Short mmCIF file of C-alpha atoms in Angstrom, two decimals:
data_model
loop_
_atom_site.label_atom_id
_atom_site.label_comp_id
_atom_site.label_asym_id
_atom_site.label_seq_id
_atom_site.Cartn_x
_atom_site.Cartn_y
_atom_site.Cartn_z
CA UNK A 658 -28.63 1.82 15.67
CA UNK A 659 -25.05 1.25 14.34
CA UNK A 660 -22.36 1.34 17.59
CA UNK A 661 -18.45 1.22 17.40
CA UNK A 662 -17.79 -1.49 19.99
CA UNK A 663 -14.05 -0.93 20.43
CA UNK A 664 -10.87 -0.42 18.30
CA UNK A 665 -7.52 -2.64 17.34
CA UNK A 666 -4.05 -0.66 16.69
CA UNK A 667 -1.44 -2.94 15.02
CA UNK A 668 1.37 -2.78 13.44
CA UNK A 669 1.19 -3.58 9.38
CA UNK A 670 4.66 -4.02 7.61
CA UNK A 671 5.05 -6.21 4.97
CA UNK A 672 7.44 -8.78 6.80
CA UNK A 673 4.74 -9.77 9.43
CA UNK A 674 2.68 -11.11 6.02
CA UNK A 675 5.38 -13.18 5.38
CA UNK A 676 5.57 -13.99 8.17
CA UNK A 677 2.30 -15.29 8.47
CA UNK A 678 2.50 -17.26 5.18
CA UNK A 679 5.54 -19.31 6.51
CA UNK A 680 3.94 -19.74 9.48
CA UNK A 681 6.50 -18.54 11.84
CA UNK A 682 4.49 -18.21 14.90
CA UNK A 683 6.76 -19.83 17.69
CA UNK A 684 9.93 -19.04 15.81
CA UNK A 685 12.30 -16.95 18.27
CA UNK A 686 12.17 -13.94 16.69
CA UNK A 687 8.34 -13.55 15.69
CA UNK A 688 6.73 -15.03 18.66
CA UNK A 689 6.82 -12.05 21.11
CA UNK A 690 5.33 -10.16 18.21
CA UNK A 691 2.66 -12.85 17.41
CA UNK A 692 1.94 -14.04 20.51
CA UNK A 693 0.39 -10.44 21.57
CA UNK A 694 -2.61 -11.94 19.08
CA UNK A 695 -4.90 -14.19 20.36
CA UNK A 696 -5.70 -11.97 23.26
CA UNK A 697 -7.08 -9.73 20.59
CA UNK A 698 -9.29 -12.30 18.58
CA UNK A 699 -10.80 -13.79 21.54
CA UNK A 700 -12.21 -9.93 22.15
CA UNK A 701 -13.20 -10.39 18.96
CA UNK A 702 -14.70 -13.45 19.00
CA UNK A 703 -16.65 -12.07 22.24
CA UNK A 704 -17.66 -8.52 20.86
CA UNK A 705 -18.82 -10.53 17.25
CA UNK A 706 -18.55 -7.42 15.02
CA UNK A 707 -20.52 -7.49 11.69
CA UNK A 708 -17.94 -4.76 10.16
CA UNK A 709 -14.33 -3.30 10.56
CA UNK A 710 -13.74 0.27 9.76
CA UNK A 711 -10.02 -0.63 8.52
CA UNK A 712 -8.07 2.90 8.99
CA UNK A 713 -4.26 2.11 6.69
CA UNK A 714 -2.30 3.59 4.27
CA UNK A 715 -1.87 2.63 0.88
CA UNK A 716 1.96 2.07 -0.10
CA UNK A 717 1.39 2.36 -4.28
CA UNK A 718 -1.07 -0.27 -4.62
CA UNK A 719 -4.06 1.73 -5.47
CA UNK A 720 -2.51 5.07 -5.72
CA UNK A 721 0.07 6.55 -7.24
CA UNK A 722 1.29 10.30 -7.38
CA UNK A 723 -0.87 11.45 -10.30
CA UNK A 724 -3.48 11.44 -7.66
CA UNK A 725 -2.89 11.55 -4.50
CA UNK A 726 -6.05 12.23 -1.84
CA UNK A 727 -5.72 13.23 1.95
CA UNK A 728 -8.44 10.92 2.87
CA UNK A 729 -10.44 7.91 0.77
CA UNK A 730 -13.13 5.67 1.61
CA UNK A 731 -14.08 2.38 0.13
CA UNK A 732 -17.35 1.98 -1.22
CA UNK A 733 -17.26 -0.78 -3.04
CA UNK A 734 -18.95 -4.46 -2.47
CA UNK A 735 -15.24 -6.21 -2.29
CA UNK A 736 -11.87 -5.17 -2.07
CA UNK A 737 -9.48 -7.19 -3.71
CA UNK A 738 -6.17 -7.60 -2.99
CA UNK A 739 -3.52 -7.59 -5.79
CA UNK A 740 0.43 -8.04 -6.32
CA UNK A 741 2.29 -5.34 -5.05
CA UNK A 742 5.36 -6.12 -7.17
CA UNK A 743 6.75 -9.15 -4.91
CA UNK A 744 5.18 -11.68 -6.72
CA UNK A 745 3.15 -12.60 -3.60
CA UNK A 746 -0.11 -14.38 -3.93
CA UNK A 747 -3.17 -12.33 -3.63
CA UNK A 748 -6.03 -13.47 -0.79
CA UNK A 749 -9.40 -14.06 -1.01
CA UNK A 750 -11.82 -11.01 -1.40
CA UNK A 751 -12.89 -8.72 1.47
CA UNK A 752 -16.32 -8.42 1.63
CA UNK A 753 -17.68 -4.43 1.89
CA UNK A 754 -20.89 -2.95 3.00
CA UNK A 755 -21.45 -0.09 0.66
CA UNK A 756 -24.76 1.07 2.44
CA UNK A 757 -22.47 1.71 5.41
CA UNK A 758 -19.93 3.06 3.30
CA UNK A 759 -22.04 6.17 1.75
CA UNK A 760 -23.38 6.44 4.93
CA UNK A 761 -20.36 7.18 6.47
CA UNK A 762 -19.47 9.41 3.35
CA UNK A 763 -22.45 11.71 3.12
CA UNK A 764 -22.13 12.78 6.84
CA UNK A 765 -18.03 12.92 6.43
CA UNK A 766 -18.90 15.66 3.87
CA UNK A 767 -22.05 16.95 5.86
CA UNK A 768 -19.02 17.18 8.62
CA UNK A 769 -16.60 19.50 6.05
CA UNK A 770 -14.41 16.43 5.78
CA UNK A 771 -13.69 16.54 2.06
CA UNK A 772 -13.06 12.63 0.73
CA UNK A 773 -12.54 10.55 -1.84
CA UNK A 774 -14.69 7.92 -2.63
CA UNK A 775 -13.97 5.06 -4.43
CA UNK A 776 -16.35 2.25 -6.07
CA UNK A 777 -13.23 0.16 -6.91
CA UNK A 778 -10.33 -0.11 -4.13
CA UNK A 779 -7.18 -2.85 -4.43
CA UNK A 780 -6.18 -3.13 -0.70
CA UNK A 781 -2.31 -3.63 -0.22
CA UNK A 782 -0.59 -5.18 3.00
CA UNK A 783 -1.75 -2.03 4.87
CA UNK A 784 -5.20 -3.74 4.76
CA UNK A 785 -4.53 -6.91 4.49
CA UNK A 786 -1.55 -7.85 7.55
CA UNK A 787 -4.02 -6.53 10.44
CA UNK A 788 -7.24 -8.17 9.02
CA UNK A 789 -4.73 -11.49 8.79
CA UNK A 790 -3.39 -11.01 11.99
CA UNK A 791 -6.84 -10.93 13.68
CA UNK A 792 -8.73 -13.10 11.37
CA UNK A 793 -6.46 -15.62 11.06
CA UNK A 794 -8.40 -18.09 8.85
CA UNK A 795 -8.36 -16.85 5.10
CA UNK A 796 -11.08 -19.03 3.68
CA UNK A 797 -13.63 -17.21 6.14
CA UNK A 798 -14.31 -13.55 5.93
CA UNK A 799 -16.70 -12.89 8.96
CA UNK A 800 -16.27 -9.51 9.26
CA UNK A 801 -17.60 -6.70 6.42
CA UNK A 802 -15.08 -3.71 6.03
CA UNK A 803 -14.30 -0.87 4.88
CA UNK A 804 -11.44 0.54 3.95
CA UNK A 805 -10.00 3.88 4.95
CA UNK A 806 -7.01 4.86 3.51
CA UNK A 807 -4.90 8.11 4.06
CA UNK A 808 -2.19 9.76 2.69
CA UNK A 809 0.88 9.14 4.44
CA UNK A 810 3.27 9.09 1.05
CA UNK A 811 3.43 12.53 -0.09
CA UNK A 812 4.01 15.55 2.32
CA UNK A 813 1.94 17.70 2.99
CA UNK A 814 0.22 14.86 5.14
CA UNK A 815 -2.80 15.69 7.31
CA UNK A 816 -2.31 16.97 10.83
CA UNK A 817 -2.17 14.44 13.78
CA UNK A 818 -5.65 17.07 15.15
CA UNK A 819 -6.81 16.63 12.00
CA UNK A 820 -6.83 13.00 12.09
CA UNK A 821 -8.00 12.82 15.08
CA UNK A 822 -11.24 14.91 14.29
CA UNK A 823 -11.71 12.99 11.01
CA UNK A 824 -12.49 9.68 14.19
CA UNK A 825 -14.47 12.03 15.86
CA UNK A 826 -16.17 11.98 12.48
CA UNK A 827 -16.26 8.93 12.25
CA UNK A 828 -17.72 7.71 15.11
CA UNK A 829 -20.60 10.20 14.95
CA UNK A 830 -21.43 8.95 11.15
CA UNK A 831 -21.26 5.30 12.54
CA UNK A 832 -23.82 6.33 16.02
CA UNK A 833 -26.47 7.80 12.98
CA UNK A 834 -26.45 4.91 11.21
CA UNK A 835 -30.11 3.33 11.58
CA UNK A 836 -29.49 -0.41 11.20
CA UNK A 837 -28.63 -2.40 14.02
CA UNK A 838 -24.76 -3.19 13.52
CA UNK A 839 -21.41 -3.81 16.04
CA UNK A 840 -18.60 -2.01 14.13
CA UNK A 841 -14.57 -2.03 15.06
CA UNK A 842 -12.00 0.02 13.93
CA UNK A 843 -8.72 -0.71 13.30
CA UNK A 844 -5.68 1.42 13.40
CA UNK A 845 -3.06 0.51 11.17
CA UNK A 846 0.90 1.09 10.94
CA UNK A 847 3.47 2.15 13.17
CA UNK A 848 5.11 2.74 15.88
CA UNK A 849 8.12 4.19 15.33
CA UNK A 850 10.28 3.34 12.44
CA UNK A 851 11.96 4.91 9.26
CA UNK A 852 13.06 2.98 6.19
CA UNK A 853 14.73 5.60 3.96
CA UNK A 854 17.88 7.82 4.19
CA UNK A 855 20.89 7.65 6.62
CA UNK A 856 18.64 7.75 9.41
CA UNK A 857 17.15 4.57 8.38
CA UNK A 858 16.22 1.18 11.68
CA UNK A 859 15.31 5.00 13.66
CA UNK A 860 12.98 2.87 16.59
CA UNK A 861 11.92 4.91 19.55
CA UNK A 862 10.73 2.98 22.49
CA UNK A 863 10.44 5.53 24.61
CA UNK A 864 8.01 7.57 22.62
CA UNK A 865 6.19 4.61 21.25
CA UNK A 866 6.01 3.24 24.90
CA UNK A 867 4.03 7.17 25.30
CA UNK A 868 1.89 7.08 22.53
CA UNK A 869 0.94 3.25 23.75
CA UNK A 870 -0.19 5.03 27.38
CA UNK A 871 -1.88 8.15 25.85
CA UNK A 872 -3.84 7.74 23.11
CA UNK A 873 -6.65 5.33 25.75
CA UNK A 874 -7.45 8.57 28.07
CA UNK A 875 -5.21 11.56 26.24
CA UNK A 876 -5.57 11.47 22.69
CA UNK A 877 -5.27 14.76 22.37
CA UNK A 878 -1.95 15.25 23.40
CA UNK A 879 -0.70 12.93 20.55
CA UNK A 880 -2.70 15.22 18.49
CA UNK A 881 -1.08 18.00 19.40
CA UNK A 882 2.50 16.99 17.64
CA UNK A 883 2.34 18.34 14.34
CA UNK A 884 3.57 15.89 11.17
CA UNK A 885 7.35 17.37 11.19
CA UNK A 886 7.10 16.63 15.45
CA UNK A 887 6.20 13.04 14.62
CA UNK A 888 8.93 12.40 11.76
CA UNK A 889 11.34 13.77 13.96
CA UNK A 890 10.15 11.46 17.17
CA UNK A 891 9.14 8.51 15.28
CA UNK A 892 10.63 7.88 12.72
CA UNK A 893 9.70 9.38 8.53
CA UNK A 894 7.07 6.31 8.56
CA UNK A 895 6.28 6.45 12.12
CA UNK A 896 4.22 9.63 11.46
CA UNK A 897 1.26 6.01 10.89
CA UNK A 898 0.49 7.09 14.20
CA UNK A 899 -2.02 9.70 12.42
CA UNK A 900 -3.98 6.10 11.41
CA UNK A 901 -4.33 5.20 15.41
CA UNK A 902 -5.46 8.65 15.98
CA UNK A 903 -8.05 8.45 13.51
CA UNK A 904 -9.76 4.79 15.04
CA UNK A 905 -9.24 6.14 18.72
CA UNK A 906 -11.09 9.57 17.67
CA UNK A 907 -14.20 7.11 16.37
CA UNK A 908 -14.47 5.70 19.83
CA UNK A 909 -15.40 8.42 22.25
CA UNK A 910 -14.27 10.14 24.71
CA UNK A 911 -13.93 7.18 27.30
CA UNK A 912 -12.52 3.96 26.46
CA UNK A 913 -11.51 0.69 27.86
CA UNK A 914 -7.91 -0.93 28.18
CA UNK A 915 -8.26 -4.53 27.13
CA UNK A 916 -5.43 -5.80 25.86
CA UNK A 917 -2.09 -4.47 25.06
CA UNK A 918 1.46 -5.54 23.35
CA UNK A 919 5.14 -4.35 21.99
CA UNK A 920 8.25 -5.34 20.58
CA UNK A 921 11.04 -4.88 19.19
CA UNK A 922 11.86 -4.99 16.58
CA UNK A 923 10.02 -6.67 14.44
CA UNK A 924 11.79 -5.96 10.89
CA UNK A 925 12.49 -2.55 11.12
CA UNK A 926 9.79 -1.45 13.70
CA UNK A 927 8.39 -1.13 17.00
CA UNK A 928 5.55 -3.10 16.87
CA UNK A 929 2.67 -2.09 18.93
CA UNK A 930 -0.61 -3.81 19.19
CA UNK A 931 -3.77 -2.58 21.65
CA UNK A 932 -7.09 -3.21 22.29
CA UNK A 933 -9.62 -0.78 23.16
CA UNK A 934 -13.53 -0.88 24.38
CA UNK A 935 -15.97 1.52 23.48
CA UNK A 936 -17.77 3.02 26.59
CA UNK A 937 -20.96 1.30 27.14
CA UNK B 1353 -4.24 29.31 8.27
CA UNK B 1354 -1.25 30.15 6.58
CA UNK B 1355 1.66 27.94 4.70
CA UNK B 1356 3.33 26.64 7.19
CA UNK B 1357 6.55 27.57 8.37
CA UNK B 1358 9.94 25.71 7.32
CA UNK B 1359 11.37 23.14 9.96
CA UNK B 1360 14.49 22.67 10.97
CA UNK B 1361 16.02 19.42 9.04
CA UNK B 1362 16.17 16.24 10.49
CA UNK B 1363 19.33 14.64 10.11
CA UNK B 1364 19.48 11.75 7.12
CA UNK B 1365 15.60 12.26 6.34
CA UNK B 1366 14.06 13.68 3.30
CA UNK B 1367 10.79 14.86 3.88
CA UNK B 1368 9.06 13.51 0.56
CA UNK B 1369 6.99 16.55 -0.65
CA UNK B 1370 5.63 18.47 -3.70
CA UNK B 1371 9.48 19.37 -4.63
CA UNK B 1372 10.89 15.62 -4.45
CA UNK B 1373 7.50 13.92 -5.56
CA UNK B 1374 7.92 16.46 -8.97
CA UNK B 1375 12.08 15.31 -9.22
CA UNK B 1376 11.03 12.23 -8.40
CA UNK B 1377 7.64 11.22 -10.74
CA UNK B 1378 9.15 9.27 -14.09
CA UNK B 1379 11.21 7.22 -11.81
CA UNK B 1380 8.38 6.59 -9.28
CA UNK B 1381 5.93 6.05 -12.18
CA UNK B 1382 8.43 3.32 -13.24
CA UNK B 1383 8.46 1.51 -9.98
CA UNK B 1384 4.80 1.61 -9.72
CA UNK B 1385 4.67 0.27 -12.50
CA UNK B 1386 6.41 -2.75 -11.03
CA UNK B 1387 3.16 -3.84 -9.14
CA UNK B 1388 2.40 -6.18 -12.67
CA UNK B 1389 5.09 -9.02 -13.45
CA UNK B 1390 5.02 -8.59 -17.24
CA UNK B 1391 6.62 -4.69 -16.20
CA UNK B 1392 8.92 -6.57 -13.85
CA UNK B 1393 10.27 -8.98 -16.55
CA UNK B 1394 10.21 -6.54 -19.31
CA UNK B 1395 12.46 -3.96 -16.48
CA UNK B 1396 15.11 -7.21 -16.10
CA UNK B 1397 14.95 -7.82 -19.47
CA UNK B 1398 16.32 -4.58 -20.95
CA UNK B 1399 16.81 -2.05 -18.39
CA UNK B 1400 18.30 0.65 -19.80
CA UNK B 1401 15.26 0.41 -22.82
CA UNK B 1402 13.04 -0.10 -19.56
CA UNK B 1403 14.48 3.74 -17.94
CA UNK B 1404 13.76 5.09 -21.59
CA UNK B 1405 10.23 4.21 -21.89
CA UNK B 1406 9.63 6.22 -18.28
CA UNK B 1407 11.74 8.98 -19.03
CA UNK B 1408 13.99 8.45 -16.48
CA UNK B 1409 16.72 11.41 -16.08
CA UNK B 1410 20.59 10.37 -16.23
CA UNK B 1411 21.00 10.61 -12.63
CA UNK B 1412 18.07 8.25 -11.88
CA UNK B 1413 19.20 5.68 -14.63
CA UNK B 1414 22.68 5.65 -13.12
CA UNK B 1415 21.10 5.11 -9.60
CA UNK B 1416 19.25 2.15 -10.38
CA UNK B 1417 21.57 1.22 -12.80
CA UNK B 1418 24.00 1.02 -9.18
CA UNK B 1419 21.11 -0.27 -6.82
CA UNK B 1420 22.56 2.56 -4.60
CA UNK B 1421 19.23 3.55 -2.06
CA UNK B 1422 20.02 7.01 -1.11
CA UNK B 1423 21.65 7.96 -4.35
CA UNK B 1424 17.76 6.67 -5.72
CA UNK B 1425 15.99 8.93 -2.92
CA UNK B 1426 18.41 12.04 -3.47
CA UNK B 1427 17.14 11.54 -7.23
CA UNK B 1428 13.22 11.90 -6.16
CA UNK B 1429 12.23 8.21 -5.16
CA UNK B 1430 9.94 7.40 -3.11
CA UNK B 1431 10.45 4.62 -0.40
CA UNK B 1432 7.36 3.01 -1.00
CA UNK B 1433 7.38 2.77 -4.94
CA UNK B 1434 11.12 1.78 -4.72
CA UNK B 1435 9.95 -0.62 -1.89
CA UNK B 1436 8.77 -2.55 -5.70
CA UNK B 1437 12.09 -2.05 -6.99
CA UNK B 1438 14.30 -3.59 -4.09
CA UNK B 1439 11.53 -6.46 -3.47
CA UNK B 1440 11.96 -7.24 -7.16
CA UNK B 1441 15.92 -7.70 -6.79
CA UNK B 1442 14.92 -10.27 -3.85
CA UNK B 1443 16.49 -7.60 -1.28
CA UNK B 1444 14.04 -6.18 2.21
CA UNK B 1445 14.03 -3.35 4.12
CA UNK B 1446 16.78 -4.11 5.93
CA UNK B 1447 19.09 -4.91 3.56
CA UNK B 1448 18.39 -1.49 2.67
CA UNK B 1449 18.70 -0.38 5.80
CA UNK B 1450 21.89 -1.43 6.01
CA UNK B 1451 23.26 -0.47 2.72
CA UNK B 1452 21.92 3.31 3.47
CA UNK B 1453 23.74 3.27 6.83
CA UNK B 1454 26.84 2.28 5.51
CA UNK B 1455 26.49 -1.30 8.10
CA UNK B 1456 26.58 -5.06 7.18
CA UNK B 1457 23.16 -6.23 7.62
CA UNK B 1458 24.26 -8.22 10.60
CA UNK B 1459 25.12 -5.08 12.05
CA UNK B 1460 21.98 -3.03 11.42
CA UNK B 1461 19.99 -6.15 12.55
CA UNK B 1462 21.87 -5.48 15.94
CA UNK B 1463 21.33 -1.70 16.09
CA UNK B 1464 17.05 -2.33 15.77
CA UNK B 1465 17.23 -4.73 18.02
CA UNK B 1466 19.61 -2.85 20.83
CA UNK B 1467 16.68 -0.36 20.30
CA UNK B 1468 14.57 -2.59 22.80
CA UNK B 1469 17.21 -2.02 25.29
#
């Protein structure tokens, strides 16, 4: 049977992918951030996963406001990764697992959870940062994924309980699964920060430094802030925190603390990074 | 469940929903459509024939026409479509930043980062 072995929350902005690509790992201002990593992949490298349920939000790569769905699931063999109008180069291919993928679908939908499916999927930096960050080398892809990518662009977003029920989901999809598989989750985005308007470089340790400590035993009272609540306390794109909410619902009621990192600020964000073990 | 009731504002945030993303959608559309190069080069080649093609409405041409961010947002953008637009001028998110809070960029720098204090 199919078992989620543990979770990753990190951070996903844009800056930490360039970052990467100039290689600024012991430079002043990045290493704090970065050098929360390694901890992470050597869990990795222990717990050998064969896939990574990869929980983001897509920031007008793949969707734009014609459509816009609540929740979407890759299905697709790859997921490619495309220009999001920097002029950046795209990586290499993600490999999927699209038996996993319906899987996971079907008993979404058996669950009420009403998604969109997609055969075809560009990932964006949302994706592609955390799988960098924790997969460092980019001519290897050891890990399968899938991609699961909600709306955080155009209000009315879903409910942090929502979210957190959609894990829940999740996990039990993952649990029915027949073949023998390790699967992670990651949760993408956040913590705290806003980019737009006169309240824009909004960081709030305090409540990030909260969410850090509660979402391992007391998810549910994250999931009791409602979207305006999170907006208001984290910042307009710190209301991510629906994405960690989503990968710690997958993993059960009791988890482990591995590993666990923040800083600020790290472009315009406080940057958050944990690890977390399934239950045995 | 019902619609849910208004909330109070929060201070210098619009809350991007149905009412901004409809204000909003030809200027949007156009900056989504800066994900391909060939839109980015035809956009710096002729703007204003650029605006046109999308439909743009006078008060979104003349806020990209100024670069100004909020003036952009009040108008129906999106942060994360005009994300393309500011990347494409060779500007980040905290050069924004600053420009929206009326700060040199030195200066906003040193506001995120007193944050960790």
């Amino acid at each position: 049977m199919a078992k989620i072995v543990g979770g990753v929350t990190t951070s996903h902005i844009p800056a930490i992918g360039n970052a990467i690509a100039n290689e600024l790992f012991e430079d002043p201002y990045w290493k704090p951030f970065f050098d929360g990593y390694p901890k992470a992949r050597e869990w990795l490298a222990e717990v050998k996963p064969d896939v990574a349920i990869v929980v983001y939000n897509d920031h007008g790569l793949n969707f734009f406001l014609d459509k816009m769905p609540t929740f979407s699931i890759g299905a697709a063999p790859e997921y490619q990764n495309k220009d999001e109008g920097w002029g950046l180069k795209p990586l290499p291919p993600y490999p999927g697992d699209p038996e996993l993928s319906w899987h996971i679908i079907e008993s979404l939908v058996n669950d009420e959870f009403d998604i969109c499916s997609c055969q075809e999927m560009a990932v964006d930096h949302g994706f592609t940062v955390p799988m960098a960050l924790l997969w460092p080398d980019q001519t290897q892809r050891p890990v399968r994924t899938i991609p699961v990518a909600v709306n955080t662009v155009q209000h009315p977003l879903p409910t942090p309980a929502r979210c957190l029920k959609l894990g829940e989901a999740i996990g039990r999809a993952v649990a029915s699964y027949p073949k023998d598989l390790k699967v992670v989750v990651l949760g993408t985005g956040g913590l705290s920060h806003q980019l737009d308007g006169e309240r824009a470089g909004f960081i709030n340790k305090d409540f990030d430094l909260m969410c850090l400590e509660k979402i391992v035993d007391e998810p549910e009272a994250l999931a009791k802030y409602s979207i305006h609540d999170l907006v208001r306390l984290a910042g307009a794109q710190g209301a991510e925190l629906i994405l960690w909410l989503i990968m710690r619902g997958a993993l059960g009621r009791k988890v482990a603390k591995v590993h666990s990192n923040y800083h600020i600020p790290i472009s315009n964000t406080g940057a958050g990074l944990l690890v977390l073990e399934s239950a045995a | 469940m019902s619609a849910p009731t208004p909330h109070e504002p929060i201070p210098g945030t619009t809350i991007f929903d149905g009412r901004m993303a409809m204000k909003g959608y030809p200027l949007n559309k156009m900056c989504y459509s800066f994900n391909e190069a060939a839109a980015r080069q035809e956009f710096l080649a002729d703007e204003d024939a650029y605006c046109a093609k999308f439909g743009l409405t006078d008060e979104q041409k003349t806020a990209i026409r100024e670069r100004n961010a909020l003036a952009l947002l009040a108008a129906g953008g999106n942060i994360y479509y005009l994300a393309k637009f500011i990347g494409m001028l060779g500007l980040n998110v905290q050069d924004i930043g600053a420009q929206q809070t009326g700060m040199t960029v030195e200066e906003f720098k040193a506001k995120l980062k007193a944050a960790g204090n």
